[in-house]
Coordinates of C-alpha atoms in Angstrom, one line a residue:
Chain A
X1131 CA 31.7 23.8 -30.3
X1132 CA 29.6 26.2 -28.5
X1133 CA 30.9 25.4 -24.9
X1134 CA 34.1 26.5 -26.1
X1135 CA 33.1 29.5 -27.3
X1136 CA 32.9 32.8 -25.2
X1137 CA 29.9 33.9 -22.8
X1138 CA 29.6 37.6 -21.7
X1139 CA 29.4 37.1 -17.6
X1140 CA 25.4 38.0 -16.7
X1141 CA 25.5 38.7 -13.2
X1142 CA 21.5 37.4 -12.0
X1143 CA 22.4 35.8 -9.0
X1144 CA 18.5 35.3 -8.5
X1145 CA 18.4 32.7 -11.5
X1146 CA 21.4 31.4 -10.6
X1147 CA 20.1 30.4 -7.0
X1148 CA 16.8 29.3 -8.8
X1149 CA 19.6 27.1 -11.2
X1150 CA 21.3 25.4 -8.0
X1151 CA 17.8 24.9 -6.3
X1152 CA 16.5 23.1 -9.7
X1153 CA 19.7 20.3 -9.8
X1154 CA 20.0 19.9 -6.0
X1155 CA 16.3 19.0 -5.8
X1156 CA 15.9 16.9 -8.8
X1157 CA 19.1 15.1 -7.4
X1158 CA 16.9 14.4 -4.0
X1159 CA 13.5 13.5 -5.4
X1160 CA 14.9 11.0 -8.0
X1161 CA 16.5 9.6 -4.7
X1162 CA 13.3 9.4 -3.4
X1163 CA 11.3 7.9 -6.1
X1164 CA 14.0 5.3 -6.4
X1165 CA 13.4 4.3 -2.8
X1166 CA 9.6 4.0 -3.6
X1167 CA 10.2 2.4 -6.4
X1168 CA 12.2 -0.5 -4.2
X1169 CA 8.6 -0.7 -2.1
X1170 CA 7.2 -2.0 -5.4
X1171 CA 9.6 -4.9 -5.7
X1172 CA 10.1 -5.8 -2.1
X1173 CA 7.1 -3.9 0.0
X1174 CA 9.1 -4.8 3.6
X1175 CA 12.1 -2.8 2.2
X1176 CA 12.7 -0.7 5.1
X1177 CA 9.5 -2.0 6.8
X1178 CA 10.4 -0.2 10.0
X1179 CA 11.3 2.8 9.6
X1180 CA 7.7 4.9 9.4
X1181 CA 9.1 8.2 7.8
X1182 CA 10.4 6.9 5.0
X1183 CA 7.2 4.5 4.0
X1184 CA 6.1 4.6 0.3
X1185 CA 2.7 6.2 2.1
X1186 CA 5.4 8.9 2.2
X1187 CA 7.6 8.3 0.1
X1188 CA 5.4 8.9 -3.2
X1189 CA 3.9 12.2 -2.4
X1190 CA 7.8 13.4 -1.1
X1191 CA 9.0 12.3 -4.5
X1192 CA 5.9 13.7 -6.5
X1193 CA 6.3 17.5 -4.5
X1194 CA 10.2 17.4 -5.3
X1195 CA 10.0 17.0 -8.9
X1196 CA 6.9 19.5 -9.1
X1197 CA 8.8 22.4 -6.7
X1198 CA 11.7 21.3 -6.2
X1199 CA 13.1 20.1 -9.5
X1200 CA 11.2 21.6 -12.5
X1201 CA 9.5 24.7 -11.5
X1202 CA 12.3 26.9 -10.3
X1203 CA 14.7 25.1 -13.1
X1204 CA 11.8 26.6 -15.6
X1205 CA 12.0 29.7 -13.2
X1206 CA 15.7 30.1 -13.7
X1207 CA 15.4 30.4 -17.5
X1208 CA 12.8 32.7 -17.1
X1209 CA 14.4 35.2 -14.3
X1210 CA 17.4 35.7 -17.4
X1211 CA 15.2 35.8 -20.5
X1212 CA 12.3 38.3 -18.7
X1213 CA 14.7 41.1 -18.6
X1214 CA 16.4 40.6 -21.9
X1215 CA 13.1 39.9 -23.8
X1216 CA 12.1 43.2 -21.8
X1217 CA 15.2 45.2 -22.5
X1218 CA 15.7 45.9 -18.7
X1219 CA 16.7 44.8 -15.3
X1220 CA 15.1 42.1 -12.8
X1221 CA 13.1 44.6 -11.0
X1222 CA 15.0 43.0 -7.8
X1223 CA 17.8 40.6 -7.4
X1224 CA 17.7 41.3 -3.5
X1225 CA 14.1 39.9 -3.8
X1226 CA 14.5 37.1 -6.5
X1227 CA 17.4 36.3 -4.3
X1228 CA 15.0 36.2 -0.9
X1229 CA 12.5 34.1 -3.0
X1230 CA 14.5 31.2 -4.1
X1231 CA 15.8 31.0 -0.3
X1232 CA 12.5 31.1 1.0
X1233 CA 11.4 28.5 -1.8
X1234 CA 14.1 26.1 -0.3
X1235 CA 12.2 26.7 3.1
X1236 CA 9.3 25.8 1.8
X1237 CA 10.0 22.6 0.4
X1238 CA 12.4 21.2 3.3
X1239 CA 9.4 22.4 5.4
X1240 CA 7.5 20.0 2.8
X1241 CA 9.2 17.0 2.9
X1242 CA 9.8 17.3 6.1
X1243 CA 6.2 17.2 7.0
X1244 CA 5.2 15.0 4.6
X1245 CA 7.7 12.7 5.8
X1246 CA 6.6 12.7 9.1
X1247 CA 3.0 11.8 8.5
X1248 CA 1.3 15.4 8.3
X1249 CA -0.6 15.2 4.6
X1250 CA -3.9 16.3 3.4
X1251 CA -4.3 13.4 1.9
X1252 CA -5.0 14.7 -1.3
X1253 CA -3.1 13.6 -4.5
X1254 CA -0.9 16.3 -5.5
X1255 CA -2.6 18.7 -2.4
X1256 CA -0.5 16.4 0.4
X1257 CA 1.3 19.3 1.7
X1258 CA -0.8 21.1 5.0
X1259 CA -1.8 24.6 5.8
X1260 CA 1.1 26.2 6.5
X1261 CA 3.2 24.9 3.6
X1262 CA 0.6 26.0 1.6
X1263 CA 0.8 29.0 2.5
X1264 CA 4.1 29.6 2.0
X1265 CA 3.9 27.8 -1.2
X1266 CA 1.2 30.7 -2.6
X1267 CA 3.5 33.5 -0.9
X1268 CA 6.8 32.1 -2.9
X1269 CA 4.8 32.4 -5.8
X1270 CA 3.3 35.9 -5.1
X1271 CA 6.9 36.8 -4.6
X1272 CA 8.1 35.5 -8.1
X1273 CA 5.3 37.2 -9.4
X1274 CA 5.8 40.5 -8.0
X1275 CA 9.2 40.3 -9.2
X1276 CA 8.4 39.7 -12.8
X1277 CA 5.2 42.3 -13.0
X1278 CA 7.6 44.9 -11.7
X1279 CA 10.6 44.0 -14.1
X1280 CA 8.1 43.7 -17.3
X1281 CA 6.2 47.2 -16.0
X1282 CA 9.6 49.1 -16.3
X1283 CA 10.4 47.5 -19.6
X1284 CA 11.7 49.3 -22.4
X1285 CA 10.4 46.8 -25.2
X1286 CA 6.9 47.9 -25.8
X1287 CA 5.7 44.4 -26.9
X1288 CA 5.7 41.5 -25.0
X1289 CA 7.5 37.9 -26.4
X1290 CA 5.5 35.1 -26.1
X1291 CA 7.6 33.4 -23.4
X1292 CA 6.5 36.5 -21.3
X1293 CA 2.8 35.8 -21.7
X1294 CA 3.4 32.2 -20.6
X1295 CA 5.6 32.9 -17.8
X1296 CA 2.9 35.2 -16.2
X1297 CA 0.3 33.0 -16.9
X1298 CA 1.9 30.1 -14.6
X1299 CA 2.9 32.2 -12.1
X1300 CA -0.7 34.2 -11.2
X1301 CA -2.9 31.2 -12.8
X1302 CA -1.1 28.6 -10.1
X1303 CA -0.9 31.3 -7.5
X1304 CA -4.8 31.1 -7.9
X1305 CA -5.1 27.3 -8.5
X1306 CA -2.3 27.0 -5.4
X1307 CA -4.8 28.1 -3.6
X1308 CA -8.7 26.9 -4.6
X1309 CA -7.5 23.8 -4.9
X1310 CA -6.0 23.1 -1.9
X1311 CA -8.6 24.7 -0.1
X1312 CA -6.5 27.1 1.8
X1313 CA -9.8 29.0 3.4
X1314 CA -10.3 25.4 5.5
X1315 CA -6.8 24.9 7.5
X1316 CA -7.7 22.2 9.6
X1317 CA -8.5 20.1 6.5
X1318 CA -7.7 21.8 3.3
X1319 CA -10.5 19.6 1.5
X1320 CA -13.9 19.9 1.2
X1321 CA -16.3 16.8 1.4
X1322 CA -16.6 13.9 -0.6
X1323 CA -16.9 14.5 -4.9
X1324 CA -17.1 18.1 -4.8
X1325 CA -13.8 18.1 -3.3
X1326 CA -12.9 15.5 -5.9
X1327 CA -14.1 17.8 -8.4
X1328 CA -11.9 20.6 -7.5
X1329 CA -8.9 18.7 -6.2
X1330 CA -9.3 17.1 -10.1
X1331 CA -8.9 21.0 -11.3
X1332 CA -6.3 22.0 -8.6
X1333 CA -4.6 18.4 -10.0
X1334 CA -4.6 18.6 -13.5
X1335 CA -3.6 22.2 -14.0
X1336 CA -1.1 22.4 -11.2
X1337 CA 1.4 20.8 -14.1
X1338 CA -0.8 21.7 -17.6
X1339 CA -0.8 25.8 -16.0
X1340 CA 2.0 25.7 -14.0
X1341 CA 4.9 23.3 -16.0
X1342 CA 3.0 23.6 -19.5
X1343 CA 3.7 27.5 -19.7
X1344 CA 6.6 27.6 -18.0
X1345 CA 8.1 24.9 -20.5
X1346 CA 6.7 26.4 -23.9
X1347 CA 8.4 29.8 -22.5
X1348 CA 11.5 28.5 -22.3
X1349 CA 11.4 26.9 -25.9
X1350 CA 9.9 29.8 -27.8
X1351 CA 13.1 31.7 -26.5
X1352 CA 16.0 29.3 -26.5
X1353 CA 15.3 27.4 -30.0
X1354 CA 15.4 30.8 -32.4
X1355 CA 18.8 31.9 -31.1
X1356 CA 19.9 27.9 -31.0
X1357 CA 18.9 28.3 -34.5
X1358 CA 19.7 31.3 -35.2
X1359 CA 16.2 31.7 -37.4
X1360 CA 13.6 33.9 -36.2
X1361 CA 10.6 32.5 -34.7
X1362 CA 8.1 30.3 -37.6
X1363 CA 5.3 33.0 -36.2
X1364 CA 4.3 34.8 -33.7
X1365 CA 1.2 35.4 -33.9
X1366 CA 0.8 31.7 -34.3
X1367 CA 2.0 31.4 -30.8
X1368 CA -0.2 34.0 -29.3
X1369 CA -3.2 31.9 -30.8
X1370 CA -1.5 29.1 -28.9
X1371 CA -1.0 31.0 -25.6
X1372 CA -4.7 31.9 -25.6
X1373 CA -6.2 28.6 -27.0
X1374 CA -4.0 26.8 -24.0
X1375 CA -5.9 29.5 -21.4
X1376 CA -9.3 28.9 -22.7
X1377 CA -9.0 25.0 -22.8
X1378 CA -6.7 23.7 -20.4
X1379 CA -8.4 25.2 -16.9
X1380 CA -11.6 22.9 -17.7
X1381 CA -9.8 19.6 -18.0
X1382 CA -9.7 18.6 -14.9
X1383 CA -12.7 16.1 -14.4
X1384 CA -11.4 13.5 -17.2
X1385 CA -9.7 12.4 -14.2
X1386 CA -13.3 11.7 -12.7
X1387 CA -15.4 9.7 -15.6
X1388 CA -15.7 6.5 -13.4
X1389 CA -17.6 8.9 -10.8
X1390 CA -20.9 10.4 -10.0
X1391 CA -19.9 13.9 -11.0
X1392 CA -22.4 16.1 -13.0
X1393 CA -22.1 14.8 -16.8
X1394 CA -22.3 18.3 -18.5
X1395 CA -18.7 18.6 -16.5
X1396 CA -17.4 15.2 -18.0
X1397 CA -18.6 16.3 -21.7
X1398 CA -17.1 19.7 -21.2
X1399 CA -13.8 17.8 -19.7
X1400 CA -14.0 15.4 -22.5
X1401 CA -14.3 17.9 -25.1
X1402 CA -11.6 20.5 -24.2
X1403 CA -9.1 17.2 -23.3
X1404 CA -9.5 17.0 -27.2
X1405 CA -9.4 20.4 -28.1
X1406 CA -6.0 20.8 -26.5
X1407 CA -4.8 19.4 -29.7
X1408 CA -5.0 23.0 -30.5
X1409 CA -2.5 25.0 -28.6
X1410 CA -0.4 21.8 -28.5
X1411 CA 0.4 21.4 -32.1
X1412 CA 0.2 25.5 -32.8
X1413 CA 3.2 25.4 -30.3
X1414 CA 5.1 22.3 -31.8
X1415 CA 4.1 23.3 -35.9
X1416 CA 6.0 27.3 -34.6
X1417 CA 8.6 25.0 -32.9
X1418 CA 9.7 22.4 -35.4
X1419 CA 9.4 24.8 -38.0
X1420 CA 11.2 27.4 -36.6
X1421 CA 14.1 24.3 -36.4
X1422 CA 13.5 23.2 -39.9
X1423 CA 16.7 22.1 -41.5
X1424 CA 18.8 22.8 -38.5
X1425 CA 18.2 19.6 -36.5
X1426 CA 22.1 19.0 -36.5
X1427 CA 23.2 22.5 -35.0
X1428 CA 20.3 21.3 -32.5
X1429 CA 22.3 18.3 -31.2
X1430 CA 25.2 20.6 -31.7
X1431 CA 23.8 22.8 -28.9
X1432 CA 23.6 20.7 -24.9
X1433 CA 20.6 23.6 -24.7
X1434 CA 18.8 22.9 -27.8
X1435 CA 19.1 19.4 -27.4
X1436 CA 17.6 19.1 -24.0
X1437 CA 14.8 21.8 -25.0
X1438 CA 13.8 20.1 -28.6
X1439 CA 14.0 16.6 -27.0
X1440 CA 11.4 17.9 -24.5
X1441 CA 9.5 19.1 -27.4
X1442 CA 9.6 15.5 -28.7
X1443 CA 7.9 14.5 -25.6
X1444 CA 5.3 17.0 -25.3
X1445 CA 3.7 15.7 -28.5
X1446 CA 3.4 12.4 -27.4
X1447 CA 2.3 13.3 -23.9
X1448 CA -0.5 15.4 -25.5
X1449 CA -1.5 13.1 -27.9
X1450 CA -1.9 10.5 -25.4
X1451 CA -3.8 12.7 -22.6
X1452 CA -6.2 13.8 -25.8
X1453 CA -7.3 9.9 -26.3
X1454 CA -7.0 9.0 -22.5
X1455 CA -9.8 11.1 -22.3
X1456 CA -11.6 9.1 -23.8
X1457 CA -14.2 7.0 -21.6
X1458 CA -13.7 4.0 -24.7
X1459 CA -10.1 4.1 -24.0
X1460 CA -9.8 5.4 -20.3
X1461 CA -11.8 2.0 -19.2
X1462 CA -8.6 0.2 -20.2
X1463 CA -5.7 2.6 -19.3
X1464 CA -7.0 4.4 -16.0
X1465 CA -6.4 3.6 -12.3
X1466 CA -3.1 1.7 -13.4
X1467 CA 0.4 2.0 -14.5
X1468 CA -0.6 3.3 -18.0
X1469 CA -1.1 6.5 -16.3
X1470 CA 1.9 6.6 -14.3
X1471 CA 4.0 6.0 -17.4
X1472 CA 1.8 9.2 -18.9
X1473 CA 2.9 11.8 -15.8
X1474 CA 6.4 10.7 -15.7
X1475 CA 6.8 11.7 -20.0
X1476 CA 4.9 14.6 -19.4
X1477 CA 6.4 16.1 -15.8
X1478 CA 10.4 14.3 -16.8
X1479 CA 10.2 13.9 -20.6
X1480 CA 8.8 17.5 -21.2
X1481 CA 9.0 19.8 -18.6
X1482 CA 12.1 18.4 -17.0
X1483 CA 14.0 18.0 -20.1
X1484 CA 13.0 21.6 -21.4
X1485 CA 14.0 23.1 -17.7
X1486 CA 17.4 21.0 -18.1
X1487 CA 18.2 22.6 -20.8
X1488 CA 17.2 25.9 -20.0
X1489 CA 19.6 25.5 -17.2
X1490 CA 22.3 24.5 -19.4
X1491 CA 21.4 27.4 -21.9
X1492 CA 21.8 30.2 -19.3
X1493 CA 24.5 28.8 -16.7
X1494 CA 27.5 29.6 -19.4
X1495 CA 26.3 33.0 -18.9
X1496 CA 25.7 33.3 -15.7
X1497 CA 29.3 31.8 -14.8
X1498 CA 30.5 33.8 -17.9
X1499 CA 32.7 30.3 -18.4
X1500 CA 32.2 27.7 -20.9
X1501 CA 30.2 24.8 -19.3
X1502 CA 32.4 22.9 -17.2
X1503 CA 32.3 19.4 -19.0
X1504 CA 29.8 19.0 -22.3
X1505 CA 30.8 15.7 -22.0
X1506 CA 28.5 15.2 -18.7
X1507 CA 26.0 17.0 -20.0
X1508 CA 26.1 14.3 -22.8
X1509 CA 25.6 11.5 -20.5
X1510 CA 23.0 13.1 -18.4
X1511 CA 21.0 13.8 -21.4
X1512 CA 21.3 10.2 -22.7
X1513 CA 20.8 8.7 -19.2
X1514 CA 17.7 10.8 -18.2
X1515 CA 16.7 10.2 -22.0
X1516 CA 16.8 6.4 -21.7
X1517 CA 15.8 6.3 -18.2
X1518 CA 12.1 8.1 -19.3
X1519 CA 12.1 5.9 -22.5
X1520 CA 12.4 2.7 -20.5
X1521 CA 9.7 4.3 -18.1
X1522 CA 7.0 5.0 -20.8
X1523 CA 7.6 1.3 -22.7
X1524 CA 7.9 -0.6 -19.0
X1525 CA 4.7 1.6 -17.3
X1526 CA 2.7 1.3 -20.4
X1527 CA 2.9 -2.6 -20.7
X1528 CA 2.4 -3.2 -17.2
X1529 CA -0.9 -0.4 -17.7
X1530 CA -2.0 -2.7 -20.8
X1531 CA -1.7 -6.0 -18.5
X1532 CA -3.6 -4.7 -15.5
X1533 CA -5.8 -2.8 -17.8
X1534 CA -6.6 -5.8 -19.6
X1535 CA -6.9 -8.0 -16.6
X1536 CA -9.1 -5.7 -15.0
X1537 CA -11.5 -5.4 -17.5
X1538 CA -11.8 -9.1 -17.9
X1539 CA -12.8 -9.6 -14.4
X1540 CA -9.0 -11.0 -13.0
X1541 CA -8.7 -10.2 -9.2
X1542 CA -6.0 -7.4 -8.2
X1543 CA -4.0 -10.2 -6.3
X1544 CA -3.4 -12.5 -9.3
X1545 CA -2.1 -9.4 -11.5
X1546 CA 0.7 -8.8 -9.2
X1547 CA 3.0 -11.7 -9.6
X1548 CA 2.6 -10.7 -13.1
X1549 CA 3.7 -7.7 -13.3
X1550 CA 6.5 -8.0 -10.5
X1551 CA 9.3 -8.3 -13.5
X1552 CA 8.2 -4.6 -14.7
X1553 CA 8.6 -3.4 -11.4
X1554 CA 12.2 -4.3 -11.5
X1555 CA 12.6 -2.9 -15.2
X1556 CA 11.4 0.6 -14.2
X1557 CA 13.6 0.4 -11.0
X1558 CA 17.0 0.1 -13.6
X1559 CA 15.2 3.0 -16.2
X1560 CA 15.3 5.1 -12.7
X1561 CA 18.8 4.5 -11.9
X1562 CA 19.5 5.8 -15.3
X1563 CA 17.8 8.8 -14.3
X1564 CA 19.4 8.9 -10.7
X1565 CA 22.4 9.1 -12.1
X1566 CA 22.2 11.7 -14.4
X1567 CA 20.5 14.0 -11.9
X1568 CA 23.8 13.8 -9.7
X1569 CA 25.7 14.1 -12.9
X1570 CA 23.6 17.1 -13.7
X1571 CA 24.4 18.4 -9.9
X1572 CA 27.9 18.0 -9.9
X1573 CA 28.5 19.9 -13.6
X1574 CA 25.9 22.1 -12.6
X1575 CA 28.3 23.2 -9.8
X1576 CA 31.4 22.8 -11.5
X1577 CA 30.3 25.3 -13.9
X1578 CA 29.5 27.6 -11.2
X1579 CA 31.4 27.7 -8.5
X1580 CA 34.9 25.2 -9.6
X1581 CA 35.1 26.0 -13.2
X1582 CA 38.3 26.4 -14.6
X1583 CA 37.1 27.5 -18.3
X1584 CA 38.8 30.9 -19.3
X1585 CA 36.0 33.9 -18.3
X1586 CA 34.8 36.2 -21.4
Chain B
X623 CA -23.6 21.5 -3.2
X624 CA -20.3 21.6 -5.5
X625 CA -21.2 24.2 -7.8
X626 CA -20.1 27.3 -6.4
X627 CA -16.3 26.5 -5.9
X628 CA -15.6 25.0 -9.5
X629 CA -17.9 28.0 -11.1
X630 CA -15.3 30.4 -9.2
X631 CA -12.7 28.6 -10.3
X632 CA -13.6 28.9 -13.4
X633 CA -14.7 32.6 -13.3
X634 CA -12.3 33.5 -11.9
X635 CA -9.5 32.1 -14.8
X636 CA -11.8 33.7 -17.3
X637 CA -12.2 37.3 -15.6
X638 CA -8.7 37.7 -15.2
X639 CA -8.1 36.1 -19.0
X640 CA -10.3 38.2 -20.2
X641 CA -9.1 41.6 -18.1
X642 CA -5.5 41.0 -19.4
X643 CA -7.0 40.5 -22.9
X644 CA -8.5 43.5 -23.3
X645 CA -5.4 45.5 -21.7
X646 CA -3.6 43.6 -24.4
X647 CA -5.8 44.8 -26.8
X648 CA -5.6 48.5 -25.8
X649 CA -2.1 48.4 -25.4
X650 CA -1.0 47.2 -29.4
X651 CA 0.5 43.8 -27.9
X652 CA -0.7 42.3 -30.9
X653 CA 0.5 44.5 -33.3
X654 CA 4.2 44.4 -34.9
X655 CA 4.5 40.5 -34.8
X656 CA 6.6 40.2 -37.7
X657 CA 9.5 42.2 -35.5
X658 CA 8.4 40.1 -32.4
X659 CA 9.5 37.2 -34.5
X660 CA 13.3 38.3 -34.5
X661 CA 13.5 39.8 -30.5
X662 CA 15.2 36.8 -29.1
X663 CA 17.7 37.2 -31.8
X664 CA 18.4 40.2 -30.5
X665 CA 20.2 38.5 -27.4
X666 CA 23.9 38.9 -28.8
X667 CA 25.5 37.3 -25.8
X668 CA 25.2 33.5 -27.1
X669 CA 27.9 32.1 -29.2
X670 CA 26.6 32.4 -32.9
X671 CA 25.0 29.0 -34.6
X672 CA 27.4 25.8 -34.0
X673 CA 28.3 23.9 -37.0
X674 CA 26.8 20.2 -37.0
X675 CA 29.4 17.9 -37.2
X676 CA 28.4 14.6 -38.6
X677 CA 27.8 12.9 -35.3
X678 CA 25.6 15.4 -34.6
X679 CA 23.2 14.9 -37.9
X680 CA 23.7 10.8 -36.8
X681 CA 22.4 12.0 -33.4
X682 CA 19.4 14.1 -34.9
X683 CA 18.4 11.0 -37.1
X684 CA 18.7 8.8 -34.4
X685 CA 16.0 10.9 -32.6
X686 CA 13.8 11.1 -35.1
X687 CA 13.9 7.4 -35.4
X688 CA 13.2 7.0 -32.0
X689 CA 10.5 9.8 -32.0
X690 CA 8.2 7.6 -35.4
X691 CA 9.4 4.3 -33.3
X692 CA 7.3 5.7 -30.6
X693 CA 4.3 7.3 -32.4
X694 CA 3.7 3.8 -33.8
X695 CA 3.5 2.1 -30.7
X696 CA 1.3 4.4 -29.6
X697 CA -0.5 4.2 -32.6
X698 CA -0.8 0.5 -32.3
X699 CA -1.5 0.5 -28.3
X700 CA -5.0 3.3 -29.8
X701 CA -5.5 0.5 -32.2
X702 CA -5.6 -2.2 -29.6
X703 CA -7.1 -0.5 -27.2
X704 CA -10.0 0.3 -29.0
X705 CA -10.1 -2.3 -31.5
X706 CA -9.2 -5.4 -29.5
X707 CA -11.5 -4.4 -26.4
X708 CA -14.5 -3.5 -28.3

């Protein structure tokens, strides 16, 4: 078994920092979505206590898993495979070591605000000014790091993970900032649909330029030496990497369809919404074929598993944000659960899984000790994988119920007895993944800091 | 007036897409891909390929069985969708 095999120490304490940050936060915001998910069953739960409201609750939860949980787990993986893919050193570990301290800053400072009432309001753009700013200078510190290690490389081509990681990191930097409107502090929001418009952009590609990348970086490095077979094609992936720029930043307005927004901007968010069927099956034909014939040394592998899994996931989360983009099938499946089913597969099933495992892939190294138990990573794999199974089935009825009642004229108020059952469902698929993320914490740790695996 | 913050948006993705592009270009990064293919191979520090045992090949089934399960539903929620609510 591979956790029983040996692991030369890799001394990076900057991705190990980013690895702690990843399982402590995902431990806390499934903690927090749990408790908003109680508001859905019983909305007095905790009725007086104004700080810890679903009003809060939701976006605390939502900024977590975003920068809290998945980014700096993707980070992580990519702090150890920049330099090797680069064939030199993280330009600095004193900085990358600053950075994930002041990343922890800024999302205490987040929650902390958010939870005592000071949002923008905006979904996905709650956090105010001054975490915003701190959020665009976290990530103008990551990217300094990373342009400075790849500029001293020694490998004159860059890996396709490489392209992807720099493309989240400057392309949210940029989106970081448009779309929450950082030149307008007191508000961070323009006025009425134009700031729909953009918040729509700033919304859309703060996971699809920020998680997407980031995700598809960490797979097109782990799954070749998983498998030991070279990548299906590179230059198949590079066609990818620069089909994903040109079509993903337009996107944005297939949130918008039911509003007066400009209809050249719904066709053109329409079309590339379809066209993204592009760089999201040039990535998965590389992937899968790259793994072709070695599916069992996959599962063999905690890393592979996680990563391939999330690969799994990122098919049917494209597939189904392709056809939601559809005004024929969006007048059925938008402004309900449907949707909420659709972001937890994509920001859990995909991004999270891949990050998970990208954790697991590099913490035997960076401990230079087997894993501490493969036997909890098991059973966080199998919990968070049934926990987000039970969430797409439970979220996608209850979408097709509303959906469906909606359309045929049924008030609001005589949908929600309905639908109270489901609400009770996806409160068990979410202690499923509660407790994996603690399990996930505590091996995580273990393997760092308690382990008592033989060092290489 | 909307325009000009989604048009720099957008301009400003495709200047900098385009800039990188072109240094791409003038730099060979799209040259030797076949050897690009093999460079995470090159990381010697991970234990070489495990050995599937037969639980794992169950598990790898198992997934794939789940995976089809799932395209169908989704499959047959498209069909509904827009078949049923025509």
């Amino acid at each position: 078994m591979a956790d029983h095999a040996a692991h030369a120490l890799e001394p990076n304490p900057t991705a190990r920092a980013f690895c702690l940050t990843s399982a402590f936060w995902f431990a806390v915001a499934t903690t927090a979505g749990l408790w908003a998910a109680g508001y859905l069953i019983a909305p007095d739960f905790m009725a007086n206590i104004a700080y810890l409201q679903f009003g809060r609750l939701r976006p605390i939860h939502v900024n977590l898993v975003l920068f809290g949980f998945v980014t700096p787990g993707l980070l992580a993986a990519a702090f150890y495979y920049v330099p090797r893919l680069t064939r030199t050193e993280l330009f600095s570990q004193r900085l990358g070591v600053l950075t994930a301290w002041l990343w922890n800053l800024t999302v205490t400072v987040g929650i902390v605000s958010l939870s005592l009432g000071f949002s923008q309001g905006r979904e996905y753009a709650e956090l105010v000014w001054p975490v915003d700013m701190l959020v665009v200078l976290v990530f103008a510190l990551v990217g300094v790091n990373l342009i400075m290690t790849v500029h001293r490389r020694r490998e004159p081509v860059l890996y396709v993970s490489i392209w992807y990681v720099f493309a989240a990191v400057v392309l949210t930097a940029l989106t970081y900032a448009l779309g929450n409107v950082i030149w307008r502090p007191d508000t961070g929001a323009l006025l009425g649909i134009p700031d729909a418009i953009l918040l729509w952009f700033y919304g859309h590609n703060i996971f699809g330029l920020l998680l997407t990348p980031l995700s598809l970086g960490v797979a097109y490095y782990v799954i070749p030496i998983v498998t030991r077979n070279p990548l299906y094609s590179h230059t198949l992936s590079l066609l990818g990497f620069w089909s994903l720029l040109v079509v993903y930043t337009h996107i944005g307005t297939h949130h918008l369809l039911q509003v007066p927004v400009p209809t050249w901007l719904k066709v053109v968010a329409i079309v590339d919404s379809i066209a993204m069927v592009i760089p999201v099956m040039a990535f998965l034909i590389n992937i899968w074929y790259t793994a072709r014939g070695k599916l069992g040394e996959i599962h063999a592998d905690i890393a592979g598993k996680f990563i391939f899994t999330g690969t799994i996931w990122y098919f049917f989360v494209s597939i189904q944000g392709s056809v939601m983009a559809l005004p024929q099938v969006q007048r059925i499946t938008h402004f309900n659960n449907w949707t909420v089913g659709h972001a937890h597969i994509g920001v859990l099933g995909f991004a999270g899984m891949i990050a998970l495992g990208g954790m697991y892939f590099i913490l035997p190294k960076l401990s230079g000790k087997p894993l501490y138990s493969r036997f909890l990573a098991d059973l966080q794999y199998w919990l968070v994988l049934i926990g987000i199974t039970g969430f797409l089935v439970i979220l996608t009825t209850v979408g097709l119920i509303q959906g469906n009642a909606w359309f045929n004229g049924e008030t609001v108020y005589r949908v929600l007895p309905e639908i109270h059952l489901y609400y009770v469902l996806r409160l068990s698929a979410g202690l499923a993944i509660l407790s994996g993320a603690y399990i996930g914490l505590y091996n995580m740790v273990r393997t760092l800091f308690f382990n008592p695996g033989v060092q290489a | 007036m909307y325009f000009p913050y989604f048009i720099a948006y957008m301009l400003a993705g495709f200047i900098i897409s385009l800039a990188v592009l072109f240094w791409a270009l003038r730099h060979g990064q799209f040259q030797d891909q076949e050897r690009l293919r093999y460079l995470p191979l090159a990381d010697r520090s991970h234990p070489s390929a495990i050995k599937a045992g037969r639980l794992n090949r169950l598990e790898g089934y198992l997934m794939l069985g789940l995976a089809c399960a799932g395209l169908m539903c989704t499959a047959a929620v498209l069909f509904f969708t827009l078949w049923r609510w025509r």
